[in-house]
Amino acid sequence: MTVADRAAAGFHQVYAEPPAGRWAAPGRVNLIGEHTDYNDGFVLPFALPLRTVAAAAPQPGETWTVWSELTGETVDFGAAEVTAAGRVTGWAGYVAGIVWALREAGYRVPGARLAIASDVPLGAGLSSSAALEAAVLAALVDLGGLDLPAEAQPRLAQRAENRYVGAPTGIMDQSAAIRCRAGHALFLDCRTEQVEHIPFDLAAAGLAILVIDSNAPHRHVGGEYAARRNSCEKAAALLDVPALRDVPTDNLDDALARLPDDETRRRVRHVVTENQRVYDTVDLLRARQIQQIGPLLVASHTSMRDDFAITVPEIDTAVEAALAAGALGARMTGGGFGGCVLALVEADHSDTVANAVTDAYARRGFTAPTHTTVTPAAGATRLD
Ligand code: GLA
């Protein structure tokens, strides 16, 4: 059964009626631009063909009921749970967070029944939470006839995650889940939220993106993420700029010289050089030179490993093995401390690269990785 069919079947089973509609939103990988979003910088994600689907229908009053195939559990909440942040926890907290954020922004949110099914793996760094938020938001906006254009939705979904769920993430994942276009990467300025859809036709170039799930246990993700964000904000204050995005690459050495310690200098160097790599990648893609972006991906990985210190041995092993097996470029994608690696490969070479990573894992005694090739898909949409 497809994920959309599972959502409809789940709805039927739980509520004994068909849904009024189904809304889908994708997971994402980030091609380049890591930990730049909350520094008001630049990112270049694209949406995955893996999606989360919300089947939904209105229900009377200010009450919401949501079932997920993941746990088989149904969670109910009402106005009391969405007047203050954090009252609904676990996976349903993302759903309640969207209701909370909409209400807080002044929208009259319709009561609703929802059934959620998903192909986006959890905890793999592919933004399953943003996919859930975006699918639920699309459903509630349509069911309630709310005047909330797609461009304004990522900020609201991010608020749900930051304030209701309590995860201090940037705006990349929600923007990808909502605004991506099939066949394109999303060049996003995280300060202005301006986007440019950059054609990213891997097949025409005889290339593929292999996504390798390290299957490494996520270690200290929340605390380490918040710590990185904190160092960046402190550094921006020390440099007297609104955000690290305002440190130009050609002034980097001056800026570094003004910072008090080596760790802060490394964090800043990552963010500033990573923004530049996003620009350089976009330039190459605009010139249809996809195969040339490999070294930028590798440089991004090195910077995340050595300067930002967010990789783990499984991730570094996957990148090294992919490159040794002939990948044109490879890097960790997402927040770090586990999750996925993406590798740019010749289309007919992806099995060789994937097998090389599997072998390297076996040699190191790591849990076997899993992999898939992906093409850029569309953002959130109503299915029917
Ligand atoms: C996570 C966050 C994003 C972004 C990335 C790192 O995915 O949700 O906002 O900061 O990490 O680039």
XYZ file of C-alpha atoms and ligand atoms in Angstrom:
396
model
C 0.000 0.000 0.000
C 1.263 3.492 -0.737
C 1.674 5.934 2.100
C -1.388 7.876 0.845
C -3.458 4.675 0.874
C -2.249 3.829 4.364
C -3.326 7.268 5.613
C -6.798 6.858 4.069
C -7.174 3.291 5.325
C -6.062 4.337 8.807
C -8.555 7.200 8.783
C -11.353 4.896 7.776
C -10.494 2.354 10.386
C -10.190 4.834 13.264
C -13.067 7.183 12.444
C -15.389 4.861 10.455
C -15.750 7.402 7.642
C -13.660 8.528 4.673
C -11.397 11.597 5.040
C -12.349 14.907 3.432
C -8.926 15.031 1.808
C -5.271 14.018 1.991
C -2.250 16.279 2.189
C 1.350 15.202 1.677
C 4.670 16.788 2.622
C 8.169 15.438 1.966
C 11.294 14.794 3.958
C 14.428 16.521 2.662
C 18.126 16.254 2.205
C 20.278 19.328 2.243
C 22.664 19.428 -0.691
C 24.861 21.987 1.060
C 24.636 24.775 3.681
C 24.662 23.122 7.118
C 24.015 25.016 10.354
C 23.790 28.180 8.310
C 20.019 28.648 8.566
C 19.891 29.911 12.150
C 22.812 32.207 11.284
C 20.549 33.968 8.763
C 22.583 32.358 5.982
C 21.988 30.240 2.897
C 20.899 26.639 2.357
C 20.243 24.428 -0.646
C 17.952 21.538 0.282
C 15.740 19.469 -1.963
C 12.623 17.472 -1.164
C 12.677 13.687 -1.134
C 10.221 11.401 -2.813
C 9.568 10.054 0.716
C 6.500 11.715 2.170
C 4.252 12.043 5.183
C 0.521 12.035 4.456
C -2.227 13.478 6.634
C -5.748 12.285 5.852
C -8.130 14.698 7.535
C -11.713 15.857 8.018
C -13.299 18.573 10.128
C -14.737 17.754 13.535
C -16.982 19.968 15.644
C -15.689 22.295 18.326
C -12.152 23.092 19.321
C -11.036 19.492 19.475
C -8.412 17.604 17.543
C -7.922 13.875 17.268
C -4.889 12.390 15.598
C -3.915 8.823 14.875
C -0.503 7.714 13.627
C 0.363 4.443 11.955
C 3.707 4.648 13.666
C 2.378 3.864 17.122
C -1.186 2.874 16.271
C -2.110 5.327 18.996
C -4.823 8.017 18.936
C -4.222 11.292 20.767
C -6.973 13.809 21.585
C -6.455 17.401 22.565
C -8.576 20.502 22.964
C -8.218 24.243 23.422
C -6.612 23.837 26.853
C -3.666 21.906 25.368
C -2.990 24.521 22.709
C -3.198 27.670 24.793
C 0.257 27.067 26.265
C 3.294 25.485 24.649
C 4.464 21.968 25.322
C 1.297 20.462 26.788
C 1.095 17.667 24.215
C 4.344 15.722 24.013
C 5.800 13.004 21.778
C 4.947 12.821 18.064
C 1.515 14.422 18.597
C 3.291 17.502 19.976
C 4.195 18.487 16.399
C 0.520 18.380 15.475
C -0.596 20.301 18.562
C 2.278 22.732 17.921
C 0.856 23.597 14.511
C -2.598 24.207 15.989
C -0.995 26.324 18.728
C 1.075 28.387 16.261
C -1.917 29.012 13.995
C -4.056 30.140 16.912
C -1.281 32.299 18.242
C -1.036 33.999 14.856
C -4.744 34.789 15.092
C -6.236 32.084 12.880
C -9.464 30.282 13.708
C -8.321 26.706 13.456
C -11.025 24.186 12.589
C -11.421 21.162 14.838
C -10.173 18.137 12.934
C -9.614 14.409 12.840
C -6.362 13.332 11.318
C -4.664 10.088 10.367
C -0.929 10.182 9.701
C 1.155 7.753 7.659
C 4.769 8.302 6.654
C 7.574 6.956 4.520
C 10.089 9.401 5.997
C 12.268 7.439 8.421
C 12.412 8.851 11.940
C 15.681 9.967 13.452
C 17.584 9.678 10.164
C 18.109 13.420 9.814
C 15.697 13.586 6.857
C 13.282 15.954 8.626
C 10.399 13.689 9.448
C 9.222 16.298 11.953
C 9.043 19.096 9.371
C 7.209 16.752 6.985
C 4.637 16.050 9.692
C 4.270 19.742 10.533
C 3.916 20.723 6.870
C 1.337 18.027 6.053
C -0.802 18.919 9.077
C -0.482 22.637 8.384
C -1.557 22.185 4.749
C -4.552 20.140 5.892
C -5.701 22.664 8.513
C -5.195 25.639 6.188
C -7.405 24.002 3.555
C -10.034 22.630 5.935
C -10.390 26.005 7.623
C -10.078 28.087 4.439
C -7.298 30.006 6.247
C -5.566 32.834 4.454
C -1.983 31.677 4.935
C 0.084 31.585 1.728
C 2.753 28.914 1.314
C 5.549 31.506 1.651
C 4.376 32.328 5.185
C 3.920 28.737 6.304
C 7.549 27.753 7.036
C 7.965 30.488 9.671
C 4.786 29.391 11.400
C 5.785 25.714 11.353
C 9.248 26.618 12.656
C 7.602 28.486 15.516
C 5.624 25.373 16.373
C 8.867 23.411 16.556
C 10.869 26.087 18.417
C 8.251 27.195 20.882
C 5.724 24.400 21.282
C 8.000 21.368 20.909
C 11.046 23.244 22.222
C 13.653 22.370 19.569
C 15.732 25.444 18.615
C 15.992 24.604 14.886
C 16.326 27.013 11.975
C 13.915 27.445 9.084
C 15.472 25.134 6.488
C 13.488 21.956 7.041
C 10.045 23.535 7.091
C 10.946 25.630 4.020
C 12.050 22.515 2.155
C 8.947 20.558 3.133
C 6.683 23.384 1.979
C 8.428 25.294 -0.809
C 10.537 22.814 -2.814
C 9.801 22.144 -6.452
C 10.253 18.818 -8.276
C 13.472 18.669 -10.281
C 14.948 21.635 -8.389
C 16.997 22.433 -5.326
C 15.725 25.276 -3.140
C 18.216 28.123 -2.778
C 16.923 29.847 0.338
C 18.086 33.037 1.971
C 17.139 32.300 5.565
C 17.064 35.983 6.517
C 14.743 37.294 3.825
C 13.111 33.935 3.026
C 13.597 34.703 -0.645
C 13.905 31.541 -2.691
C 15.224 30.623 -6.071
C 14.403 27.232 -7.549
C 17.642 25.946 -9.044
C 17.262 23.260 -11.735
C 18.915 20.080 -10.508
C 18.545 17.483 -13.228
C 20.794 14.681 -12.101
C 19.604 12.169 -14.710
C 20.384 14.502 -17.620
C 23.943 14.748 -16.313
C 24.216 10.963 -15.917
C 24.496 11.419 -12.154
C 22.666 10.312 -9.040
C 22.527 11.273 -5.387
C 22.935 8.333 -3.099
C 21.584 8.850 0.415
C 23.250 6.593 2.952
C 21.641 6.284 6.369
C 24.501 5.786 8.799
C 22.125 4.038 11.205
C 24.370 5.471 13.901
C 22.530 6.041 17.150
C 21.807 9.761 17.461
C 24.013 10.962 20.293
C 23.269 14.102 22.298
C 21.622 15.657 19.258
C 19.427 18.195 21.047
C 22.033 19.486 23.493
C 24.854 19.651 20.958
C 22.656 21.412 18.406
C 21.642 24.033 20.954
C 25.284 24.436 21.996
C 26.372 25.102 18.388
C 23.596 27.608 17.944
C 24.569 29.284 21.157
C 28.249 29.615 20.191
C 27.264 31.126 16.860
C 24.990 33.686 18.482
C 27.626 34.592 21.045
C 30.224 34.984 18.313
C 27.921 37.257 16.302
C 27.459 39.426 19.398
C 31.223 39.582 19.943
C 31.715 40.588 16.325
C 28.937 43.119 16.659
C 26.890 41.813 13.735
C 23.226 40.722 13.777
C 24.179 37.210 12.650
C 27.216 35.335 11.287
C 25.778 35.754 7.811
C 27.013 39.332 8.092
C 30.653 38.282 8.264
C 31.861 38.452 4.654
C 34.212 35.698 3.467
C 36.908 38.182 2.522
C 36.834 39.607 6.058
C 36.988 36.239 7.727
C 40.568 36.487 8.974
C 39.932 39.866 10.588
C 36.812 38.522 12.254
C 38.613 35.415 13.515
C 41.373 37.536 14.993
C 38.782 39.311 17.125
C 37.463 36.124 18.719
C 38.641 34.924 22.119
C 39.266 31.218 21.625
C 40.031 28.559 19.077
C 36.725 26.744 19.430
C 34.693 29.865 18.660
C 37.001 30.658 15.740
C 36.347 27.203 14.272
C 32.577 27.496 14.640
C 32.600 30.862 12.903
C 34.924 29.666 10.161
C 32.546 26.805 9.394
C 29.499 29.034 9.062
C 31.185 31.737 6.987
C 32.914 29.334 4.594
C 29.780 27.176 4.345
C 27.707 30.147 3.195
C 30.311 30.764 0.503
C 30.142 27.098 -0.548
C 26.375 27.384 -0.983
C 26.922 30.344 -3.317
C 29.601 28.501 -5.253
C 27.415 25.415 -5.567
C 24.506 27.493 -6.862
C 26.794 29.123 -9.444
C 27.875 25.718 -10.724
C 24.314 24.403 -10.851
C 23.179 27.497 -12.746
C 25.957 26.771 -15.241
C 24.688 23.149 -15.441
C 28.006 21.865 -14.095
C 26.647 19.487 -11.490
C 29.613 17.139 -11.622
C 31.862 20.032 -10.548
C 30.195 20.473 -7.154
C 31.910 17.386 -5.718
C 34.870 19.228 -4.129
C 32.490 21.700 -2.463
C 30.585 18.813 -0.881
C 33.840 17.350 0.385
C 35.010 20.702 1.750
C 31.677 21.101 3.516
C 32.124 17.730 5.163
C 35.660 18.485 6.268
C 34.463 21.748 7.761
C 31.638 20.014 9.650
C 34.057 17.395 10.922
C 37.014 19.555 11.900
C 35.584 23.012 12.580
C 31.969 22.520 13.595
C 32.621 19.108 15.207
C 29.228 17.566 14.432
C 30.139 14.295 12.731
C 30.542 10.832 14.265
C 32.793 7.918 13.207
C 30.042 6.117 11.256
C 29.387 9.279 9.238
C 33.052 9.958 8.502
C 33.558 6.321 7.522
C 30.666 6.516 5.047
C 32.063 9.681 3.457
C 35.605 8.304 3.224
C 34.479 4.956 1.783
C 32.179 6.632 -0.756
C 34.979 8.909 -1.966
C 37.489 6.057 -2.103
C 35.001 4.102 -4.243
C 34.781 6.937 -6.773
C 31.975 9.210 -5.559
C 32.436 12.724 -6.996
C 31.617 14.238 -3.622
C 30.108 13.211 -0.303
C 29.065 14.903 2.907
C 26.922 14.519 5.966
C 23.510 16.115 5.507
C 21.324 17.507 8.301
C 21.934 18.506 11.879
C 24.669 15.966 12.635
C 25.694 13.460 15.317
C 24.355 10.632 13.155
C 21.819 10.721 10.356
C 22.610 10.500 6.654
C 25.429 11.047 4.207
C 24.770 12.053 0.628
C 27.110 11.082 -2.175
C 27.159 12.465 -5.703
C 27.893 9.523 -8.007
C 27.908 8.567 -11.662
C 24.458 7.028 -12.131
C 25.840 3.619 -13.044
C 28.235 3.670 -10.140
C 25.840 3.992 -7.231
C 25.787 0.281 -6.326
C 29.588 0.163 -6.278
C 29.718 3.128 -3.919
C 26.942 1.790 -1.689
C 28.632 -1.607 -1.467
C 31.950 -0.011 -0.587
C 30.303 1.816 2.317
C 28.650 -1.399 3.500
C 32.021 -3.188 3.401
C 33.753 -0.395 5.305
C 31.053 -0.580 7.996
C 31.483 -4.333 8.303
C 35.243 -3.898 8.721
C 34.697 -1.388 11.527
C 32.001 -3.465 13.194
C 29.291 -0.794 12.730
C 25.611 -1.616 12.296
C 25.037 -1.977 8.532
C 24.030 1.232 6.729
C 21.005 1.477 4.434
C 20.878 3.435 1.205
C 18.672 4.726 -1.562
C 19.058 6.992 -4.599
C 16.838 10.054 -4.682
C 15.623 12.700 -7.100
C 14.320 16.155 -6.120
C 10.586 16.019 -5.450
C 7.857 18.596 -4.761
C 6.935 20.305 -1.501
C 3.665 20.012 0.413
C 0.582 19.462 -1.672
C -3.046 18.413 -1.474
C -3.498 14.964 -2.987
C -7.289 14.818 -3.207
C 18.473 20.490 11.498
C 17.638 21.730 11.745
C 17.791 22.753 10.619
C 19.258 23.016 10.306
C 20.039 21.705 10.182
C 21.507 21.933 10.024
O 17.977 19.803 10.394
O 16.271 21.389 11.860
O 17.115 23.933 10.940
O 19.832 23.846 11.274
O 19.824 20.852 11.282
O 21.786 22.561 8.836
